């Protein structure tokens, strides 16, 4: 084994003491390090370090100037202390001084200190930049490399500003040494990553691309990283690199192993560079040029062929290098996804690796196959390896490999093998590593839903999931099973029966109780005919779990009980007794107590009809993307779930949920749960404002917008452009009126919030947020009392200042609790740029003179549009006046036309605006033209006004 | 891109840490600890790749590591790097073999006593998280040239400075009088483990 050298060394040279015995190091440093290593405890080590720090500090502060050697020694000590994890808060200045030394050793240690310890926002950057500038212009390649390394290590914006234009020049200059070129390429890459706006490749592009042809392989190695990054960001500008990369690759692949001398590694020519070339090609689609493409396909075939040749060496390094290229070639083939022949060959090659004795290869093969599985050409071929992959899941010793196997099973799953794969994953879950259980649970849940043909299988799978790995079943998973059961009436009976059986187990997971409570509460009647699961048996079974459960689950069970009273009147007495007992009705948890009290009261005063209405079966949930899939995506990052998969799940999910008999109008029907909660206010028991959202509501909010008020954003009614007062918003709970006045660049807005119900709104809060730069426009906002009594109206004042012209309106967000449910609504405030108009009267000649002055094309905005409202003269005049401009008579030679003038007052400037509106009554059309001294204002006003007429 | 290169021993003591992205010192130490925890609990002869820890960026990053006797060499890389390529990079192609040549049979002590040189060698190989050179001979040529410069400076120009510093060292009050360099050279390697 190649790594035995270290073990070997220990027996061989037990007395090796490098720094001291060689005599070339610094004695003081060696002594210090030895001291530290001899420290018996952490405390002793800290003590020794503090002593040393104090010493160094006093040396640096001392009167005597330190010579370069001492500085170097102390800086080395500081580096060592830093490596041990201690803060270093001094020495930076000394390090910076070392940079200007002429001695290589001192300069080098100075740069080392800076690259390890100075971060990008240090105040020393300017001094460092000066030193770098000197070294870059020194023409000493060693110094230049040190300076370039330092830039790449710190990579701050200030450095980018100082050197971004200089480095491309060094990179492409004919007389630059190869080693400097290499450093310059990677230095530039670093600056590009930190400050892409400062690195302008423009004129250098083609010369940089041509570095791919450089004689020196080291230069190509460094340059290709730069080119790959630039190509990802600007594919079009760099696309000439494709043909150059292909020809370089082809030369490497077809070369004999001796051609590239030092770059041949264990008989493989330039493996690292080959990998990087193949990566670069993955930034682009297949080459369009037939010749280039032919050459590339030839390369890929050669690489695949070489994999089948007998190895030239038994060393693991040889096979690693060869396979590194092979895996990159396969990635490229998968990326192109257009050569069925190559795809199948790639798949077969990976199939061989699945059974390879090298763990690393098995790992990589599983990983690559995952991407291969999503290609239509190779999906079937991947599926043939299912047994091997399942076996890997069961027998691999390494959790990293097992995880890849699970990923691959997930990727290769389709209708034909879903049952097998889900079953295998479930059985693996029983022994799976804790670190990957949650992800496995999500995957099983998604596959079960996506490929469910019959829903009894789906229900079985999810209940099994809860049984096996209940702790790892997140809310999303059990919400989802409930949503699906509710939406599919063909599975409800089966679900009730299965969950009833599952609850028989002496110890069942709390998530099982939640699902059980919910489903029996809704559909317990479907199995009540069987005496073994009669209503009372069901109730007793659920209640036997009650005391072992957490508060949210108990709350859910209480709701299930009241539903039982409706479903099975014969259980009423038993349940009322349970609700009435002290542990419920006087429970210390306010939510539980409230539910017990209200449900008890509800069950005793409401008539059967009212009960039946209030406790009606849940309506189906509106269809939407599976929340589980969203969760998996969040967990694994956006790349983890491919787009096709998403579309897939939408399509198939639709089949699954949309198949119900009920119409799609359910989203707007008020839900029984909302009624259930709302009825509290009507109940004679003085209902306190509800505490945190109930479980029932949680399930609902998961399902989307059930409440009329959880509407995301209410657009601005366009009438407010020309109006300052009126009702901004109204629904069955709340009315919002506004009154506003504007003077110069200031405005004041009164907001009136009216509670239309007879119940108090609790926790009533409003916030105004301004998108982006608008932030500072809102000067102040009066705070409100958090309670709005039933029938009451409260007022809020908003002071506004227009700082600069704007196009987005500020957003008003209102949150409050109505009968326990959180209401949340956001609407746009009618603050538009025209509110800050000052009318300007002027004569016809003035008007046309100014009109001509504003003749640059971008100052004008014009729109021709169909009339949406009455074209009556008086109405039009009123609107134009409402706009805030002066309506000028006798200006336009055509009396049918309207012209207006005004100045928009912002804090920073005044924007003069001229407007011309030309109606065409016959065609029912308008032409609107605006000319303003600021082009953004012309455009915005034009947009605003076009909707008004 | 390579996000970090870490070397620590079997006890998790860092011997080299090089981050190519800025973290504050605390986070760096936490990352080293987290990485050590992830890597050290793995059996020998399992695969050399695993998903990164939470601090380094989770499953978007891979840890590619090798374990040699007392030391772990860990590269933390993003998905743009070839796993086997990096493995070669650690193993022989450059890092370990180069260290070996430069130190004439490297061991953990070399890394401790020559932090600066190790950083230099690393800088010849990786720059700003990207691989600069994979040709071992090229790297060794560069390092040799630097050593030569160092020697020449130490030889003539450095002599007076070293003399001065030797005198200064003698006067250092905190310098333990009883320290005997010869002693250490026998004592240290006998320690059962390197802390």
mmCIF file of N, CA and C in Angstrom, chain A residues 288-376:
data_model
loop_
_atom_site.group_PDB
_atom_site.id
_atom_site.type_symbol
_atom_site.label_atom_id
_atom_site.label_comp_id
_atom_site.label_asym_id
_atom_site.label_seq_id
_atom_site.Cartn_x
_atom_site.Cartn_y
_atom_site.Cartn_z
ATOM 1 N N UNK A 288 -22.278 22.106 -32.424
ATOM 2 C CA UNK A 288 -23.113 22.072 -33.634
ATOM 3 C C UNK A 288 -22.290 21.647 -34.848
ATOM 4 N N UNK A 289 -21.039 22.089 -34.855
ATOM 5 C CA UNK A 289 -20.143 21.758 -35.968
ATOM 6 C C UNK A 289 -19.941 20.242 -36.028
ATOM 7 N N UNK A 290 -20.325 19.652 -37.169
ATOM 8 C CA UNK A 290 -20.269 18.197 -37.293
ATOM 9 C C UNK A 290 -18.886 17.624 -37.042
ATOM 10 N N UNK A 291 -17.851 18.315 -37.551
ATOM 11 C CA UNK A 291 -16.494 17.793 -37.413
ATOM 12 C C UNK A 291 -16.082 17.766 -35.946
ATOM 13 N N UNK A 292 -16.375 18.868 -35.257
ATOM 14 C CA UNK A 292 -16.006 18.942 -33.832
ATOM 15 C C UNK A 292 -16.737 17.863 -33.054
ATOM 16 N N UNK A 293 -18.031 17.725 -33.377
ATOM 17 C CA UNK A 293 -18.826 16.749 -32.649
ATOM 18 C C UNK A 293 -18.293 15.337 -32.895
ATOM 19 N N UNK A 294 -17.959 15.073 -34.175
ATOM 20 C CA UNK A 294 -17.430 13.755 -34.499
ATOM 21 C C UNK A 294 -16.171 13.448 -33.706
ATOM 22 N N UNK A 295 -15.312 14.457 -33.615
ATOM 23 C CA UNK A 295 -14.060 14.270 -32.904
ATOM 24 C C UNK A 295 -14.310 13.996 -31.420
ATOM 25 N N UNK A 296 -15.290 14.718 -30.875
ATOM 26 C CA UNK A 296 -15.594 14.552 -29.452
ATOM 27 C C UNK A 296 -16.163 13.161 -29.183
ATOM 28 N N UNK A 297 -17.101 12.748 -30.052
ATOM 29 C CA UNK A 297 -17.693 11.419 -29.860
ATOM 30 C C UNK A 297 -16.608 10.356 -29.916
ATOM 31 N N UNK A 298 -15.663 10.576 -30.836
ATOM 32 C CA UNK A 298 -14.533 9.651 -30.942
ATOM 33 C C UNK A 298 -13.758 9.586 -29.619
ATOM 34 N N UNK A 299 -13.498 10.779 -29.045
ATOM 35 C CA UNK A 299 -12.796 10.829 -27.748
ATOM 36 C C UNK A 299 -13.554 10.032 -26.699
ATOM 37 N N UNK A 300 -14.865 10.281 -26.638
ATOM 38 C CA UNK A 300 -15.661 9.624 -25.599
ATOM 39 C C UNK A 300 -15.644 8.113 -25.790
ATOM 40 N N UNK A 301 -15.709 7.705 -27.057
ATOM 41 C CA UNK A 301 -15.657 6.264 -27.310
ATOM 42 C C UNK A 301 -14.316 5.685 -26.890
ATOM 43 N N UNK A 302 -13.234 6.441 -27.217
ATOM 44 C CA UNK A 302 -11.906 5.959 -26.827
ATOM 45 C C UNK A 302 -11.829 5.789 -25.308
ATOM 46 N N UNK A 303 -12.372 6.766 -24.590
ATOM 47 C CA UNK A 303 -12.305 6.687 -23.115
ATOM 48 C C UNK A 303 -13.078 5.461 -22.629
ATOM 49 N N UNK A 304 -14.281 5.256 -23.216
ATOM 50 C CA UNK A 304 -15.065 4.073 -22.813
ATOM 51 C C UNK A 304 -14.325 2.783 -23.166
ATOM 52 N N UNK A 305 -13.663 2.784 -24.348
ATOM 53 C CA UNK A 305 -12.924 1.574 -24.741
ATOM 54 C C UNK A 305 -11.779 1.282 -23.789
ATOM 55 N N UNK A 306 -11.068 2.367 -23.392
ATOM 56 C CA UNK A 306 -9.913 2.164 -22.532
ATOM 57 C C UNK A 306 -10.307 1.506 -21.218
ATOM 58 N N UNK A 307 -11.540 1.783 -20.773
ATOM 59 C CA UNK A 307 -11.984 1.203 -19.510
ATOM 60 C C UNK A 307 -12.001 -0.316 -19.585
ATOM 61 N N UNK A 308 -12.177 -0.838 -20.825
ATOM 62 C CA UNK A 308 -12.258 -2.288 -20.965
ATOM 63 C C UNK A 308 -10.883 -2.937 -21.160
ATOM 64 N N UNK A 309 -9.863 -2.103 -21.443
ATOM 65 C CA UNK A 309 -8.532 -2.670 -21.648
ATOM 66 C C UNK A 309 -7.960 -3.173 -20.324
ATOM 67 N N UNK A 310 -7.061 -4.133 -20.399
ATOM 68 C CA UNK A 310 -6.430 -4.577 -19.148
ATOM 69 C C UNK A 310 -5.604 -3.447 -18.562
ATOM 70 N N UNK A 311 -5.565 -3.301 -17.253
ATOM 71 C CA UNK A 311 -4.837 -2.184 -16.642
ATOM 72 C C UNK A 311 -3.336 -2.261 -16.934
ATOM 73 N N UNK A 312 -2.733 -1.089 -17.097
ATOM 74 C CA UNK A 312 -1.299 -1.039 -17.377
ATOM 75 C C UNK A 312 -0.500 -1.158 -16.089
ATOM 76 N N UNK A 313 -1.193 -1.014 -14.967
ATOM 77 C CA UNK A 313 -0.493 -1.108 -13.693
ATOM 78 C C UNK A 313 -1.484 -1.622 -12.663
ATOM 79 N N UNK A 314 -1.006 -2.320 -11.668
ATOM 80 C CA UNK A 314 -1.913 -2.837 -10.648
ATOM 81 C C UNK A 314 -2.172 -1.809 -9.563
ATOM 82 N N UNK A 315 -1.422 -0.719 -9.629
ATOM 83 C CA UNK A 315 -1.537 0.300 -8.577
ATOM 84 C C UNK A 315 -2.914 0.951 -8.614
ATOM 85 N N UNK A 316 -3.403 1.275 -7.420
ATOM 86 C CA UNK A 316 -4.714 1.902 -7.333
ATOM 87 C C UNK A 316 -4.690 3.285 -7.983
ATOM 88 N N UNK A 317 -3.528 3.932 -7.965
ATOM 89 C CA UNK A 317 -3.431 5.258 -8.580
ATOM 90 C C UNK A 317 -3.749 5.190 -10.069
ATOM 91 N N UNK A 318 -3.316 4.133 -10.713
ATOM 92 C CA UNK A 318 -3.572 3.987 -12.138
ATOM 93 C C UNK A 318 -5.078 3.899 -12.395
ATOM 94 N N UNK A 319 -5.735 3.033 -11.653
ATOM 95 C CA UNK A 319 -7.173 2.870 -11.915
ATOM 96 C C UNK A 319 -7.930 4.125 -11.494
ATOM 97 N N UNK A 320 -7.510 4.768 -10.422
ATOM 98 C CA UNK A 320 -8.172 6.011 -10.016
ATOM 99 C C UNK A 320 -8.108 7.053 -11.110
ATOM 100 N N UNK A 321 -6.920 7.242 -11.662
ATOM 101 C CA UNK A 321 -6.740 8.281 -12.667
ATOM 102 C C UNK A 321 -7.577 7.958 -13.905
ATOM 103 N N UNK A 322 -7.529 6.693 -14.306
ATOM 104 C CA UNK A 322 -8.284 6.278 -15.485
ATOM 105 C C UNK A 322 -9.790 6.471 -15.253
ATOM 106 N N UNK A 323 -10.232 6.072 -14.079
ATOM 107 C CA UNK A 323 -11.669 6.152 -13.809
ATOM 108 C C UNK A 323 -12.145 7.571 -13.574
ATOM 109 N N UNK A 324 -11.250 8.412 -13.076
ATOM 110 C CA UNK A 324 -11.643 9.814 -12.915
ATOM 111 C C UNK A 324 -12.071 10.364 -14.267
ATOM 112 N N UNK A 325 -11.286 10.072 -15.295
ATOM 113 C CA UNK A 325 -11.630 10.535 -16.644
ATOM 114 C C UNK A 325 -12.912 9.869 -17.121
ATOM 115 N N UNK A 326 -13.018 8.579 -16.852
ATOM 116 C CA UNK A 326 -14.194 7.839 -17.305
ATOM 117 C C UNK A 326 -15.478 8.421 -16.709
ATOM 118 N N UNK A 327 -15.448 8.715 -15.419
ATOM 119 C CA UNK A 327 -16.667 9.255 -14.798
ATOM 120 C C UNK A 327 -17.023 10.625 -15.365
ATOM 121 N N UNK A 328 -16.000 11.441 -15.645
ATOM 122 C CA UNK A 328 -16.298 12.746 -16.238
ATOM 123 C C UNK A 328 -16.866 12.578 -17.636
ATOM 124 N N UNK A 329 -16.322 11.614 -18.390
ATOM 125 C CA UNK A 329 -16.834 11.373 -19.740
ATOM 126 C C UNK A 329 -18.302 10.951 -19.655
ATOM 127 N N UNK A 330 -18.592 10.092 -18.678
ATOM 128 C CA UNK A 330 -19.987 9.644 -18.525
ATOM 129 C C UNK A 330 -20.881 10.821 -18.155
ATOM 130 N N UNK A 331 -20.384 11.707 -17.282
ATOM 131 C CA UNK A 331 -21.185 12.894 -16.941
ATOM 132 C C UNK A 331 -21.478 13.717 -18.186
ATOM 133 N N UNK A 332 -20.499 13.846 -19.041
ATOM 134 C CA UNK A 332 -20.711 14.629 -20.261
ATOM 135 C C UNK A 332 -21.746 13.942 -21.158
ATOM 136 N N UNK A 333 -21.640 12.633 -21.273
ATOM 137 C CA UNK A 333 -22.604 11.885 -22.088
ATOM 138 C C UNK A 333 -24.017 12.087 -21.531
ATOM 139 N N UNK A 334 -24.136 12.034 -20.214
ATOM 140 C CA UNK A 334 -25.451 12.237 -19.600
ATOM 141 C C UNK A 334 -25.919 13.663 -19.824
ATOM 142 N N UNK A 335 -24.967 14.600 -19.734
ATOM 143 C CA UNK A 335 -25.322 16.007 -19.940
ATOM 144 C C UNK A 335 -25.872 16.219 -21.355
ATOM 145 N N UNK A 336 -25.208 15.633 -22.348
ATOM 146 C CA UNK A 336 -25.692 15.783 -23.723
ATOM 147 C C UNK A 336 -27.034 15.087 -23.918
ATOM 148 N N UNK A 337 -27.181 13.934 -23.302
ATOM 149 C CA UNK A 337 -28.441 13.190 -23.331
ATOM 150 C C UNK A 337 -28.991 13.056 -24.751
ATOM 151 N N UNK A 338 -28.098 12.872 -25.727
ATOM 152 C CA UNK A 338 -28.594 12.834 -27.108
ATOM 153 C C UNK A 338 -28.015 11.651 -27.885
ATOM 154 N N UNK A 339 -27.103 10.930 -27.285
ATOM 155 C CA UNK A 339 -26.482 9.818 -28.012
ATOM 156 C C UNK A 339 -26.886 8.508 -27.342
ATOM 157 N N UNK A 340 -28.001 7.914 -27.784
ATOM 158 C CA UNK A 340 -28.493 6.712 -27.096
ATOM 159 C C UNK A 340 -27.421 5.638 -26.980
ATOM 160 N N UNK A 341 -26.624 5.515 -28.031
ATOM 161 C CA UNK A 341 -25.612 4.474 -28.030
ATOM 162 C C UNK A 341 -24.618 4.677 -26.878
ATOM 163 N N UNK A 342 -24.116 5.918 -26.758
ATOM 164 C CA UNK A 342 -23.161 6.213 -25.694
ATOM 165 C C UNK A 342 -23.809 6.080 -24.320
ATOM 166 N N UNK A 343 -25.078 6.513 -24.218
ATOM 167 C CA UNK A 343 -25.763 6.443 -22.925
ATOM 168 C C UNK A 343 -25.857 5.000 -22.443
ATOM 169 N N UNK A 344 -26.202 4.108 -23.352
ATOM 170 C CA UNK A 344 -26.331 2.714 -22.940
ATOM 171 C C UNK A 344 -24.968 2.131 -22.574
ATOM 172 N N UNK A 345 -23.940 2.505 -23.356
ATOM 173 C CA UNK A 345 -22.595 2.037 -23.000
ATOM 174 C C UNK A 345 -22.192 2.545 -21.627
ATOM 175 N N UNK A 346 -22.506 3.832 -21.367
ATOM 176 C CA UNK A 346 -22.172 4.417 -20.071
ATOM 177 C C UNK A 346 -22.866 3.642 -18.960
ATOM 178 N N UNK A 347 -24.143 3.335 -19.215
ATOM 179 C CA UNK A 347 -24.909 2.625 -18.200
ATOM 180 C C UNK A 347 -24.310 1.244 -17.929
ATOM 181 N N UNK A 348 -23.925 0.571 -18.990
ATOM 182 C CA UNK A 348 -23.328 -0.755 -18.793
ATOM 183 C C UNK A 348 -22.027 -0.660 -18.012
ATOM 184 N N UNK A 349 -21.235 0.377 -18.338
ATOM 185 C CA UNK A 349 -19.974 0.563 -17.639
ATOM 186 C C UNK A 349 -20.231 0.771 -16.142
ATOM 187 N N UNK A 350 -21.216 1.636 -15.847
ATOM 188 C CA UNK A 350 -21.530 1.896 -14.436
ATOM 189 C C UNK A 350 -22.037 0.622 -13.773
ATOM 190 N N UNK A 351 -22.806 -0.152 -14.550
ATOM 191 C CA UNK A 351 -23.299 -1.419 -14.020
ATOM 192 C C UNK A 351 -22.149 -2.313 -13.568
ATOM 193 N N UNK A 352 -21.075 -2.330 -14.364
ATOM 194 C CA UNK A 352 -19.900 -3.110 -13.951
ATOM 195 C C UNK A 352 -19.333 -2.589 -12.636
ATOM 196 N N UNK A 353 -19.283 -1.265 -12.541
ATOM 197 C CA UNK A 353 -18.696 -0.674 -11.343
ATOM 198 C C UNK A 353 -19.526 -0.962 -10.089
ATOM 199 N N UNK A 354 -20.846 -1.147 -10.292
ATOM 200 C CA UNK A 354 -21.715 -1.394 -9.128
ATOM 201 C C UNK A 354 -21.233 -2.596 -8.329
ATOM 202 N N UNK A 355 -20.544 -3.508 -9.024
ATOM 203 C CA UNK A 355 -20.107 -4.723 -8.331
ATOM 204 C C UNK A 355 -18.596 -4.737 -8.149
ATOM 205 N N UNK A 356 -17.970 -3.582 -8.361
ATOM 206 C CA UNK A 356 -16.509 -3.515 -8.267
ATOM 207 C C UNK A 356 -16.067 -3.695 -6.819
ATOM 208 N N UNK A 357 -14.840 -4.194 -6.619
ATOM 209 C CA UNK A 357 -14.450 -4.384 -5.218
ATOM 210 C C UNK A 357 -14.000 -3.085 -4.558
ATOM 211 N N UNK A 358 -13.701 -2.052 -5.354
ATOM 212 C CA UNK A 358 -13.348 -0.754 -4.779
ATOM 213 C C UNK A 358 -14.609 -0.021 -4.314
ATOM 214 N N UNK A 359 -14.671 0.294 -3.034
ATOM 215 C CA UNK A 359 -15.853 0.998 -2.528
ATOM 216 C C UNK A 359 -16.055 2.339 -3.235
ATOM 217 N N UNK A 360 -14.957 3.032 -3.472
ATOM 218 C CA UNK A 360 -15.082 4.342 -4.113
ATOM 219 C C UNK A 360 -15.796 4.256 -5.451
ATOM 220 N N UNK A 361 -15.490 3.212 -6.209
ATOM 221 C CA UNK A 361 -16.112 3.085 -7.528
ATOM 222 C C UNK A 361 -17.584 2.749 -7.397
ATOM 223 N N UNK A 362 -17.919 1.926 -6.431
ATOM 224 C CA UNK A 362 -19.335 1.618 -6.240
ATOM 225 C C UNK A 362 -20.100 2.888 -5.881
ATOM 226 N N UNK A 363 -19.490 3.680 -5.017
ATOM 227 C CA UNK A 363 -20.110 4.939 -4.607
ATOM 228 C C UNK A 363 -20.353 5.842 -5.817
ATOM 229 N N UNK A 364 -19.316 6.031 -6.617
ATOM 230 C CA UNK A 364 -19.443 6.943 -7.757
ATOM 231 C C UNK A 364 -20.399 6.393 -8.811
ATOM 232 N N UNK A 365 -20.405 5.070 -8.971
ATOM 233 C CA UNK A 365 -21.301 4.483 -9.961
ATOM 234 C C UNK A 365 -22.755 4.714 -9.555
ATOM 235 N N UNK A 366 -23.044 4.531 -8.269
ATOM 236 C CA UNK A 366 -24.412 4.771 -7.805
ATOM 237 C C UNK A 366 -24.796 6.226 -8.025
ATOM 238 N N UNK A 367 -23.838 7.120 -7.755
ATOM 239 C CA UNK A 367 -24.125 8.536 -7.890
ATOM 240 C C UNK A 367 -24.375 8.918 -9.349
ATOM 241 N N UNK A 368 -23.525 8.419 -10.246
ATOM 242 C CA UNK A 368 -23.710 8.771 -11.664
ATOM 243 C C UNK A 368 -24.996 8.164 -12.221
ATOM 244 N N UNK A 369 -25.290 6.963 -11.781
ATOM 245 C CA UNK A 369 -26.497 6.303 -12.308
ATOM 246 C C UNK A 369 -27.746 7.084 -11.963
ATOM 247 N N UNK A 370 -27.694 7.776 -10.833
ATOM 248 C CA UNK A 370 -28.820 8.596 -10.419
ATOM 249 C C UNK A 370 -29.183 9.596 -11.511
ATOM 250 N N UNK A 371 -28.193 10.243 -12.083
ATOM 251 C CA UNK A 371 -28.488 11.213 -13.134
ATOM 252 C C UNK A 371 -28.881 10.498 -14.421
ATOM 253 N N UNK A 372 -28.269 9.344 -14.625
ATOM 254 C CA UNK A 372 -28.580 8.574 -15.823
ATOM 255 C C UNK A 372 -30.040 8.107 -15.823
ATOM 256 N N UNK A 373 -30.557 7.871 -14.636
ATOM 257 C CA UNK A 373 -31.924 7.347 -14.532
ATOM 258 C C UNK A 373 -32.949 8.344 -15.046
ATOM 259 N N UNK A 374 -32.597 9.628 -15.079
ATOM 260 C CA UNK A 374 -33.594 10.608 -15.507
ATOM 261 C C UNK A 374 -33.613 10.780 -17.022
ATOM 262 N N UNK A 375 -32.702 10.126 -17.721
ATOM 263 C CA UNK A 375 -32.712 10.230 -19.179
ATOM 264 C C UNK A 375 -33.640 9.176 -19.775
ATOM 265 N N UNK A 376 -34.449 9.588 -20.733
ATOM 266 C CA UNK A 376 -35.411 8.622 -21.288
ATOM 267 C C UNK A 376 -34.711 7.483 -22.030
#
